[in-house]
Amino acid sequence: MIIEKCIVQSIEKVKSNIFLLKVLSPNISTKGKAGQFCNIKVSENDFPLLRRPFSIHYIENESIYFLFDVHGEGTNLLSQKKIGDIVDIIGPLGNGFNINEDFETAVLVAGGIGVAPFPLLTKSMVNKSIITFYGARNSEYIYDKNLLNINYSTDDGSIGLKGNVIDLLKINLKNLDKQKIKIFGCGPSPMLKALQIFANENNIKCELALESVMACGFGICQGCPIETVDNNYKLICKDGPVFDAKEIIL
Amino acid sequence: MSEIDLTITIGSLKLKNPVLLASGTVGYGNEISEFTDLNKIGGIVTKSISLKPRKGNPPQRIVETPSGMLNAIGLANVGVETFIKEKIPFLEKLNATIICNIAASTLEEYIECVRILNNENSITAFEINVSCPNVKDGGLIFGNDVLWVGKITESVRKETSKPIIVKLSPNVPKISEFALVVKKEGGDAVSAINTLVGTAFDIYTRKPKIKNVTGGLSGPAIKPIALAKVLEIKRTVDIPIIGIGGIMNWKDAIEFMIVGASAIQVGTANFINPNVSNEIVDGLKEYCKSQNIQNISSLVGSYVI
Ligand SMILES: Cc1cc2nc3c(=O)[nH]c(=O)nc-3n(C[C@H](O)[C@H](O)[C@H](O)COP(=O)(O)OP(=O)(O)OC[C@H]3O[C@@H](n4cnc5c(N)ncnc54)[C@H](O)[C@@H]3O)c2cc1C
Ligand SMILES: Cc1cc2nc3c(=O)[nH]c(=O)nc-3n(C[C@H](O)[C@H](O)[C@H](O)COP(=O)(O)O)c2cc1C
Ligand code: FES
């Protein structure tokens, strides 16, 4: 965990409402792993007060990329950064995906902006085969650079299957040996919940990247609990944001 | 000019400088130590400890508000036993003053906690969090009842000779009455303020934004209120005050000292800049240098009205 002042190298609107931010981060970039996140101060004053958490989207040389959706005031301000601006970033935070487990095929399941951590995950897994299932509202919300073997679903059918990403996954997984795959999921909570049920019922290894409102992002405020199956709370920022699907109650 | 003296004395409590970390905003010190030098600050107030572990409230526990945040963590903590076994070993190694904050749901629990923790040499002082519901008395907050605050102070006083700081709730009409009773019952100092009760609603779902409905407001939004409370106590009761509420930088810290705080605590600011306490210590030193102040303690209550 480091606090780093990073220079904005580029910021572009890559799709309707979706921005790609590239910052120079000589320190955090050498440590960050897929599934970890950074906590970004989007303004220089007290409004908004808290940092905003974003997954590490991609790392290349000494640069980190963030892919984000303009949601409210914080992300709006972030989208207005200019090349050369300095942003104050804390990272890398939390625990990333576990890719050292015994599996042959990684099945990446993304819902909407939940695709953000997957390009780095894809880059990290050199000796595994990868299939990606990517669901979004419509084709205008899809940003699929640095992903492999993508199957799409959209609510309006503008690209891929008309329907949700879990249906898409169910159709396509029939041909795979469930013992040899591991699912990695990131997206809105209803999607994660459906994915959790599917993976647990079929006894498939599965990790989910969760979100929570956060004040600190590194375990001191206790603001981001998730209930575990043993009736305790874990902290999404510190014990997660990635959790085994068997461990948590969504 | 010789080296500026940043030390502060609060009864028998000696601090190397007035900057403390507030309870509940630094856990038990280990996480934040990755960002900041805990040996450089005046001290750490640990997360409220209760006799038994507490799971805390269900999510959503926090929400951001204009220049502030609401929290309803529900005093999630590891409990006295685990605190001693797992958290004290880290704190012991620091060259920092450790103030142990205690929360309880009954008078007996406050007494028991202080009795057990009094044996820990690494704990220099106790801060008593009275902003907790009194379960035996219909769940009303101890800290909103002057008689209870008196009783708690009197009872814990009997258990320890270490300094006792009572952390006052701002959710009362006259905070100075509470400071007065703390003094009368043998407390060494008061800290002010704890969070203010607040809430926030979603206008589309019409539901509260935090599950507990209400929460404690903290951050820069509460600073003017906190300053007024410190000033009120300073002007009416002769007891050392530790100022808390919305301190984001060294200027805020100085402002609190001028209105009467002997020391200050940094809370919410740690979430945004976990190194802010060290920066405040540096800022205080610079300010003293620029203002020709030899002893920072001379600032305390130096307001000109
Ligand atoms: C670990 C983690 C990784 C994330 N990665 C990404 C990412 O890569 N790309 C992306 O677009 N978004 C990501 N998010 C969500 C992102 O943090 C929120 O969209 C953002 O905080 C919204 O801020 P705002 O001011 O624009 O919205 P507002 O709604 O105005 O924010 C109000 C408050 O709610 C919080 N908040 C609102 N929505 C969320 C949310 N979904 N998750 C957490 N806090 C929220 C804000 O941080 C702020 O404190 C991630 C969240 C977490 C926890
Ligand atoms: C997330 C959070 C948790 C807190 N937990 C405690 C606690 O356990 N005990 C306590 O006495 N005060 C607790 N507080 C109150 C702070 O110590 C402090 O009094 C208050 O936040 C005002 O200061 P600030 O504006 O600098 O944050 C907590 C505050 C926050 C924001
Ligand atoms: S966000 Fe503070 S503990 Fe997780």
XYZ file of C-alpha atoms and ligand atoms in Angstrom:
643
model
C 0.000 0.000 0.000
C 1.489 3.278 -1.163
C 0.244 6.847 -1.504
C 1.442 8.091 -4.854
C 0.997 11.338 -6.766
C 0.473 10.193 -10.324
C 0.567 12.185 -13.549
C -2.342 11.738 -15.942
C -0.883 10.460 -19.224
C -4.149 10.171 -21.068
C -7.861 10.209 -20.495
C -10.366 9.337 -23.149
C -14.013 8.563 -23.514
C -13.875 5.076 -24.991
C -17.601 4.365 -25.084
C -20.829 6.016 -24.094
C -20.218 7.055 -20.483
C -17.061 4.923 -20.133
C -13.666 6.519 -19.648
C -10.158 5.115 -19.751
C -7.629 6.855 -17.539
C -3.907 6.204 -17.819
C -1.580 7.456 -15.106
C 2.151 7.226 -14.554
C 2.678 5.310 -11.368
C 6.225 3.983 -11.009
C 5.493 2.525 -7.570
C 1.979 1.133 -7.540
C 2.398 -0.277 -11.074
C 5.178 -2.626 -9.968
C 3.082 -4.086 -7.161
C -0.485 -4.181 -8.501
C -2.134 -7.499 -9.326
C -5.348 -8.363 -11.128
C -8.360 -7.936 -8.851
C -6.685 -5.388 -6.611
C -7.894 -1.810 -6.593
C -6.765 1.746 -5.964
C -8.443 4.502 -4.014
C -8.349 7.753 -5.953
C -8.765 11.300 -4.665
C -10.811 12.898 -7.422
C -10.660 16.494 -6.173
C -8.182 18.664 -4.323
C -10.674 19.924 -1.758
C -13.201 18.461 0.656
C -15.848 17.856 -1.964
C -16.203 15.067 -2.546
C -14.506 14.174 0.694
C -13.800 10.491 0.291
C -11.614 8.756 -2.246
C -13.215 6.650 -4.941
C -12.253 2.979 -5.380
C -11.415 1.623 -8.849
C -10.099 -1.732 -10.003
C -6.713 -1.870 -11.622
C -7.749 -2.297 -15.244
C -4.368 -2.836 -16.838
C -0.687 -2.291 -16.158
C 1.832 -1.544 -18.864
C 5.400 -0.522 -18.083
C 5.059 2.082 -15.336
C 1.496 3.037 -16.170
C -1.770 1.979 -14.610
C -5.085 2.102 -16.443
C -8.499 2.559 -14.876
C -11.735 1.960 -16.762
C -14.707 3.711 -15.250
C -18.286 4.560 -15.698
C -19.516 8.080 -14.931
C -21.896 7.437 -12.091
C -22.086 10.497 -9.823
C -20.102 13.600 -8.919
C -16.847 11.778 -8.091
C -16.557 9.892 -11.352
C -17.725 12.986 -13.212
C -14.816 14.976 -11.767
C -12.399 12.170 -12.569
C -13.587 12.130 -16.171
C -12.653 15.808 -16.459
C -8.973 15.320 -15.614
C -6.526 16.586 -18.197
C -3.192 15.247 -19.376
C -0.530 16.430 -16.946
C -2.892 16.731 -13.966
C -1.744 15.101 -10.751
C -4.006 12.592 -9.061
C -3.406 11.275 -5.574
C -3.769 7.492 -5.545
C -3.511 4.876 -2.797
C -2.810 1.342 -3.918
C -2.588 -1.431 -4.586
C -5.341 -2.370 -2.138
C -6.971 -5.655 -1.198
C -6.283 -9.139 -2.459
C -6.394 -9.978 -6.130
C -7.641 -13.084 -7.926
C -6.012 -16.401 -7.081
C -4.715 -17.769 -10.361
C -2.378 -20.341 -8.851
C -5.128 -22.811 -8.094
C -5.345 -26.011 -10.134
C -7.507 -25.312 -13.189
C -7.061 -25.412 -16.950
C -9.582 -22.908 -18.213
C -10.364 -19.529 -16.715
C -13.939 -18.433 -17.303
C -14.240 -14.672 -16.923
C -17.757 -13.382 -16.352
C -18.239 -9.622 -16.577
C -21.350 -7.540 -16.118
C -21.157 -3.970 -17.390
C -18.246 -1.984 -15.970
C -17.413 -5.141 -13.985
C -15.209 -5.941 -16.952
C -12.657 -3.466 -15.530
C -10.266 -5.915 -13.788
C -10.273 -8.554 -16.542
C -7.701 -7.262 -19.031
C -4.981 -7.452 -16.361
C -6.278 -10.845 -15.260
C -6.128 -12.022 -18.861
C -2.555 -10.753 -19.177
C -1.571 -12.496 -15.917
C -2.668 -15.970 -17.007
C -0.173 -16.994 -19.671
C -0.459 -20.752 -19.296
C -4.248 -21.109 -19.029
C -6.926 -21.057 -21.648
C -9.400 -18.234 -21.206
C -13.040 -17.767 -22.172
C -14.761 -14.457 -21.523
C -18.479 -13.870 -21.099
C -19.348 -10.212 -21.236
C -22.845 -8.889 -20.622
C -23.919 -5.275 -20.945
C -26.944 -3.083 -21.540
C -26.202 -2.681 -25.244
C -23.244 -2.545 -27.619
C -22.592 1.092 -26.679
C -21.533 -0.062 -23.215
C -19.011 -2.647 -24.344
C -15.297 -1.972 -24.144
C -13.430 -5.166 -24.889
C -9.788 -4.337 -25.470
C -7.213 -6.793 -24.077
C -9.707 -9.606 -23.559
C -9.684 -13.060 -25.163
C -12.337 -15.427 -26.605
C -15.266 -13.144 -25.902
C -18.923 -14.156 -25.936
C -21.374 -11.278 -25.595
C -24.840 -10.780 -24.268
C -26.838 -7.556 -24.246
C -30.201 -6.601 -22.824
C -31.380 -5.383 -26.238
C -29.589 -7.970 -28.360
C -27.553 -5.266 -30.151
C -24.602 -7.625 -29.912
C -24.454 -11.296 -28.952
C -27.183 -13.101 -27.076
C -30.254 -11.081 -26.143
C -30.438 -11.764 -22.448
C -28.176 -11.803 -19.450
C -24.638 -13.010 -19.053
C -25.544 -15.869 -16.723
C -27.834 -17.371 -19.386
C -25.003 -16.942 -21.872
C -22.618 -18.708 -19.516
C -25.008 -21.593 -18.878
C -25.477 -22.233 -22.585
C -21.758 -22.255 -23.299
C -20.413 -24.101 -20.280
C -22.195 -27.321 -21.206
C -19.217 -28.397 -23.318
C -16.584 -27.879 -20.635
C -15.330 -30.208 -17.896
C -16.543 -28.449 -14.753
C -13.707 -29.871 -12.700
C -11.104 -28.165 -14.826
C -12.430 -24.638 -14.895
C -12.451 -21.708 -12.555
C -14.925 -18.846 -12.832
C -13.938 -15.253 -12.095
C -16.870 -12.880 -11.754
C -17.203 -9.129 -11.491
C -20.298 -7.010 -11.983
C -23.483 -5.791 -10.320
C -24.691 -7.668 -7.233
C -27.706 -9.440 -8.791
C -25.362 -10.876 -11.414
C -22.818 -11.936 -8.791
C -25.516 -13.577 -6.756
C -26.803 -15.554 -9.738
C -23.243 -16.532 -10.587
C -22.562 -17.625 -7.036
C -25.631 -19.858 -7.007
C -24.723 -21.348 -10.368
C -21.085 -22.040 -9.420
C -21.887 -23.460 -6.003
C -24.700 -25.685 -7.294
C -22.410 -27.106 -9.943
C -19.436 -27.255 -7.616
C -17.293 -25.094 -9.866
C -14.374 -23.128 -8.436
C -15.397 -19.479 -8.427
C -14.096 -16.160 -7.200
C -16.151 -12.981 -7.127
C -14.883 -9.393 -7.016
C -17.234 -7.378 -4.809
C -17.983 -3.708 -4.340
C -18.944 -1.711 -1.308
C -19.092 1.899 -0.357
C -15.761 2.574 1.292
C -14.352 5.309 3.475
C -10.727 4.225 3.852
C -10.134 1.263 1.543
C -7.484 -0.341 3.730
C -9.169 -1.758 6.799
C -9.368 1.003 9.391
C -12.945 2.303 9.227
C -14.896 -1.008 9.254
C -17.275 0.535 6.758
C -17.329 -2.245 4.159
C -18.470 -5.523 5.742
C -19.617 -8.627 3.896
C -21.263 -11.470 5.739
C -19.519 -14.834 5.591
C -21.079 -18.295 5.758
C -19.689 -18.764 9.284
C -21.815 -15.838 10.428
C -19.057 -13.274 10.680
C -18.160 -10.136 8.806
C -15.117 -9.715 6.628
C -13.979 -6.418 5.154
C -14.386 -6.068 1.409
C -11.458 -3.664 1.147
C -8.926 -5.660 3.119
C -10.051 -9.292 3.081
C -11.394 -8.900 -0.479
C -12.496 -7.401 -2.769
C -12.111 -10.881 -4.279
C -13.787 -13.691 -2.336
C -14.351 -17.382 -2.885
C -18.007 -17.851 -3.878
C -18.374 -20.476 -1.138
C -17.248 -18.107 1.580
C -19.714 -15.242 1.470
C -23.429 -14.500 1.682
C -24.626 -12.135 -1.016
C 15.560 30.263 18.412
C 16.018 26.948 20.205
C 14.037 23.862 19.309
C 10.290 24.451 19.528
C 8.631 22.626 22.385
C 5.599 20.696 21.124
C 5.041 18.714 24.321
C 1.707 18.855 26.070
C 0.787 17.849 29.591
C -2.749 16.770 30.440
C -2.827 15.928 34.137
C -0.339 13.087 34.488
C -0.461 12.385 30.749
C 2.590 13.637 28.883
C 2.399 13.847 25.100
C 5.334 14.512 22.798
C 3.040 16.647 20.682
C -0.690 17.483 20.602
C -1.582 15.275 17.618
C -3.516 12.115 18.421
C -5.340 9.676 16.168
C -9.041 9.384 16.967
C -10.757 6.201 18.045
C -12.380 4.181 15.290
C -10.414 5.856 12.546
C -7.123 3.987 12.880
C -8.200 0.520 14.007
C -5.422 -0.779 16.245
C -2.654 0.999 14.397
C -1.204 -1.738 12.212
C -2.813 -0.902 8.857
C -2.164 2.826 9.034
C 1.459 2.258 10.079
C 2.165 1.366 6.450
C 1.472 4.984 5.515
C 2.552 7.045 8.485
C 5.158 7.075 11.232
C 3.215 6.365 14.403
C 6.270 7.153 16.520
C 6.181 10.746 15.371
C 2.720 11.644 16.648
C 1.477 12.410 20.141
C -0.447 9.175 20.472
C -3.019 6.731 19.220
C -6.506 6.256 20.576
C -7.495 2.687 19.762
C -10.860 1.599 18.342
C -13.482 1.335 21.099
C -13.019 -1.971 22.918
C -15.871 -3.752 24.635
C -15.687 -6.665 27.043
C -16.856 -9.165 24.420
C -16.239 -8.958 20.662
C -18.894 -7.121 18.662
C -19.789 -7.981 15.128
C -21.085 -4.516 14.378
C -24.034 -3.370 12.279
C -25.110 -4.887 8.975
C -24.184 -2.959 5.819
C -24.618 -0.312 4.523
C -22.646 1.247 7.365
C -21.397 4.469 5.815
C -22.458 7.161 3.418
C -20.734 10.263 2.216
C -22.461 13.610 2.819
C -21.397 17.121 1.819
C -17.889 17.546 3.292
C -18.581 14.755 5.729
C -19.745 11.214 6.224
C -22.241 9.304 8.316
C -21.222 6.066 9.973
C -23.092 3.409 11.877
C -20.341 0.864 12.377
C -21.965 -0.400 15.554
C -18.740 -0.511 17.549
C -17.441 -3.571 15.717
C -14.368 -4.651 17.681
C -12.377 -7.702 18.706
C -13.174 -7.556 22.430
C -10.814 -7.160 25.387
C -9.291 -10.637 25.300
C -8.262 -10.621 21.630
C -7.195 -6.994 21.945
C -4.697 -7.989 24.626
C -3.526 -11.120 22.833
C -3.364 -9.899 19.246
C -3.360 -6.120 19.096
C -1.310 -4.987 22.081
C 1.876 -6.799 20.901
C 1.988 -4.497 17.854
C 1.158 -1.362 19.846
C 3.765 -2.224 22.491
C 6.581 -2.084 19.987
C 5.799 1.496 19.046
C 7.378 4.425 20.727
C 3.952 6.038 20.962
C 1.493 6.875 23.689
C -1.397 4.416 23.596
C -4.761 5.599 24.828
C -7.280 2.796 25.075
C -10.862 3.747 24.249
C -13.561 1.742 26.005
C -17.201 1.241 25.098
C -19.804 -0.656 27.097
C -23.507 -1.336 27.370
C -23.656 -1.358 31.156
C -21.879 0.434 33.972
C -20.460 -2.895 35.145
C -18.963 -3.531 31.722
C -17.083 -0.208 31.781
C -15.668 -1.100 35.190
C -14.684 -4.615 34.134
C -12.943 -3.409 30.962
C -10.872 -0.830 32.811
C -10.039 -3.333 35.550
C -8.678 -5.852 33.041
C -6.881 -3.380 30.785
C -5.359 -1.464 33.677
C -2.760 -4.251 33.968
C -1.434 -3.559 30.498
C 1.693 -1.440 30.827
C 1.542 -0.292 27.232
C -1.760 1.487 27.864
C -0.967 4.957 29.114
C -4.479 6.314 29.536
C -8.133 5.478 29.022
C -10.658 7.305 26.911
C -14.208 6.439 27.878
C -16.692 6.424 25.023
C -20.030 7.241 26.600
C -21.874 7.502 23.274
C -23.183 3.952 23.653
C -26.690 2.713 24.426
C -27.305 1.718 28.027
C -28.979 -1.661 27.518
C -30.211 -1.975 31.100
C -31.926 1.370 30.926
C -34.027 1.206 27.788
C -31.117 1.741 25.419
C -30.771 5.467 26.020
C -27.315 6.812 25.307
C -25.175 7.078 28.475
C -23.483 10.179 27.171
C -26.726 12.117 26.875
C -27.443 11.798 30.589
C -25.283 13.807 32.922
C -25.991 11.515 35.893
C -24.738 8.470 34.010
C -21.636 10.249 32.785
C -20.927 11.147 36.414
C -21.499 7.593 37.593
C -19.286 6.116 34.896
C -16.472 8.565 35.599
C -16.669 7.944 39.332
C -16.677 4.164 38.875
C -13.783 3.878 36.443
C -11.785 6.356 38.507
C -11.798 3.806 41.334
C -10.283 1.165 39.053
C -7.241 2.983 37.758
C -4.703 5.634 38.550
C -4.001 6.111 34.846
C -5.403 9.273 33.252
C -9.092 9.074 32.384
C -10.429 11.047 29.452
C -14.185 11.060 28.978
C -15.252 11.488 25.379
C -18.287 13.718 25.277
C -21.293 13.491 23.012
C -22.253 16.697 21.204
C -25.877 15.592 21.039
C -26.771 17.414 24.253
C -28.026 20.935 24.920
C -25.163 21.952 27.210
C -21.908 20.078 26.837
C -20.170 22.064 29.588
C -22.431 20.454 32.217
C -20.988 17.122 31.205
C -17.418 18.409 31.389
C -18.169 19.727 34.846
C -19.405 16.391 36.132
C -16.350 14.638 34.697
C -14.135 17.040 36.593
C -16.138 16.608 39.801
C -15.906 12.824 39.612
C -12.163 12.810 39.112
C -11.736 12.588 35.343
C -8.464 14.041 34.058
C -9.728 15.440 30.784
C -12.571 15.441 28.308
C -12.423 14.880 24.594
C -14.940 16.640 22.400
C -16.638 15.872 20.207
C -17.875 12.463 19.236
C -20.022 12.320 16.095
C -23.340 14.157 15.677
C -26.473 12.153 14.998
C -27.537 12.508 11.390
C -29.255 10.706 8.564
C -29.582 10.669 4.769
C -32.378 9.316 2.565
C -32.548 8.166 -1.019
C -35.210 10.289 -2.687
C -36.181 7.598 -5.203
C -36.489 4.573 -2.943
C -37.387 6.785 0.073
C -35.183 4.523 2.159
C -32.403 5.558 4.542
C -28.970 5.384 2.952
C -27.555 3.518 5.939
C -29.195 0.416 7.292
C -29.218 1.714 10.873
C -31.284 4.720 9.649
C -29.217 7.205 11.664
C -25.469 7.460 11.957
C -22.723 9.659 13.329
C -21.692 12.640 11.253
C -17.962 13.386 11.052
C -15.529 15.260 8.845
C -15.042 18.936 7.947
C -18.810 19.523 8.010
C -18.790 19.302 11.825
C -15.756 21.455 12.550
C -17.594 24.701 13.397
C -19.831 22.835 15.848
C -16.892 21.052 17.440
C -15.012 24.330 17.836
C -18.019 25.918 19.520
C -18.335 22.984 21.926
C -14.654 23.160 22.859
C -14.930 26.899 23.402
C -18.023 26.460 25.558
C -16.228 23.988 27.809
C -13.086 26.110 27.935
C -15.041 29.153 29.072
C -16.958 27.373 31.814
C -14.959 24.470 33.231
C -11.320 24.204 34.249
C -10.489 20.837 32.708
C -8.086 19.921 29.885
C -9.876 19.395 26.572
C -8.879 17.240 23.631
C -10.462 18.747 20.538
C -11.956 16.528 17.833
C -14.125 17.150 14.806
C -13.329 17.728 11.178
C -9.603 18.359 11.568
C -8.113 17.986 8.091
C -4.813 19.881 8.407
C -2.511 21.790 10.744
C -4.535 24.990 10.461
C -7.607 23.251 11.819
C -5.489 21.846 14.649
C -4.221 25.311 15.582
C -7.769 26.669 15.508
C -8.855 24.014 18.019
C -5.907 24.814 20.294
C -6.700 28.512 20.201
C -10.297 27.922 21.325
C -9.091 25.765 24.178
C -7.936 22.300 23.149
C -4.735 21.088 24.825
C -4.446 18.365 22.224
C -6.379 17.304 19.154
C -7.495 14.106 17.489
C -7.609 13.426 13.790
C -10.416 11.122 12.675
C -12.046 11.025 9.249
C -9.039 12.752 7.655
C -7.029 9.529 8.142
C -9.267 7.787 5.616
C -8.443 10.318 2.931
C -4.811 10.960 3.778
C -3.436 8.282 6.090
C -0.258 10.332 6.563
C -2.104 13.493 7.583
C -1.153 13.236 11.268
C 2.569 13.461 10.461
C 1.901 16.398 8.158
C -0.013 18.125 10.963
C 2.925 17.693 13.357
C 5.222 19.321 10.774
C 2.704 22.092 10.169
C 2.403 22.875 13.871
C 6.174 23.186 14.133
C 6.332 25.524 11.145
C 3.485 27.644 12.461
C 5.190 28.021 15.852
C 8.437 28.987 14.128
C 6.729 31.579 11.968
C 4.780 33.030 14.912
C 7.723 33.006 17.329
C 6.002 30.578 19.642
C 8.457 28.692 21.836
C 6.023 26.340 23.581
C 2.993 25.168 21.704
C 1.135 24.818 24.996
C 1.016 28.618 25.168
C -1.509 28.513 22.321
C -4.089 26.619 24.336
C -7.107 28.816 24.989
C -5.265 31.873 23.663
C -8.332 33.198 21.854
C -8.899 36.914 21.688
C -12.592 37.700 22.046
C -13.176 -2.472 -5.076
C -13.963 -1.611 -6.034
C -13.569 -1.522 -7.354
C -14.283 -0.726 -8.250
N -13.861 -0.661 -9.534
C -14.498 0.128 -10.401
C -14.036 0.252 -11.741
O -13.007 -0.324 -12.117
N -14.739 1.051 -12.605
C -15.856 1.732 -12.192
O -16.437 2.444 -13.006
N -16.310 1.627 -10.943
C -15.661 0.857 -10.031
N -16.119 0.777 -8.741
C -17.281 1.566 -8.377
C -16.865 3.016 -8.139
O -16.082 3.094 -6.969
C -18.083 3.909 -7.992
O -18.746 3.964 -9.219
C -17.720 5.326 -7.575
O -17.221 5.318 -6.265
C -18.906 6.246 -7.697
O -18.556 7.517 -7.226
P -19.428 8.793 -7.649
O -19.016 9.930 -6.805
O -19.328 8.995 -9.101
O -20.912 8.319 -7.346
P -21.900 8.706 -6.164
O -23.046 7.793 -6.260
O -22.168 10.163 -6.147
O -21.056 8.326 -4.887
C -21.555 8.513 -3.583
C -20.786 7.620 -2.626
O -21.125 6.257 -2.856
C -19.991 5.512 -3.225
N -20.359 4.577 -4.294
C -21.324 4.766 -5.230
N -21.400 3.679 -6.036
C -20.475 2.811 -5.599
C -20.075 1.510 -6.009
N -20.628 0.885 -7.039
N -19.089 0.900 -5.320
C -18.502 1.503 -4.278
N -18.837 2.737 -3.856
C -19.816 3.373 -4.504
C -18.976 6.525 -3.667
O -17.638 6.065 -3.523
C -19.279 7.674 -2.754
O -18.712 7.468 -1.484
C -15.430 -0.009 -7.820
C -15.823 -0.098 -6.492
C -15.110 -0.881 -5.606
C -15.527 -0.964 -4.181
C -15.960 5.290 10.914
C -15.866 5.905 12.276
C -15.794 5.087 13.400
C -15.707 5.634 14.675
N -15.623 4.815 15.753
C -15.494 5.345 16.998
C -15.344 4.507 18.134
O -15.286 3.278 18.038
N -15.249 5.096 19.347
C -15.271 6.448 19.520
O -15.147 6.908 20.640
N -15.395 7.270 18.453
C -15.507 6.753 17.202
N -15.621 7.599 16.119
C -15.661 9.050 16.312
C -14.302 9.698 16.068
O -13.327 9.240 16.981
C -14.403 11.229 16.144
O -14.835 11.597 17.423
C -15.368 11.805 15.121
O -15.268 11.101 13.910
C -15.156 13.302 14.853
O -13.877 13.562 14.345
P -13.539 13.699 12.780
O -14.488 14.682 12.213
O -12.103 14.142 12.739
O -13.730 12.354 12.209
C -15.689 7.050 14.825
C -15.753 7.866 13.699
C -15.831 7.313 12.430
C -15.886 8.228 11.249
S -13.347 0.783 3.589
Fe -12.592 1.188 5.556
S -12.455 -0.812 6.379
Fe -13.019 -1.185 4.348
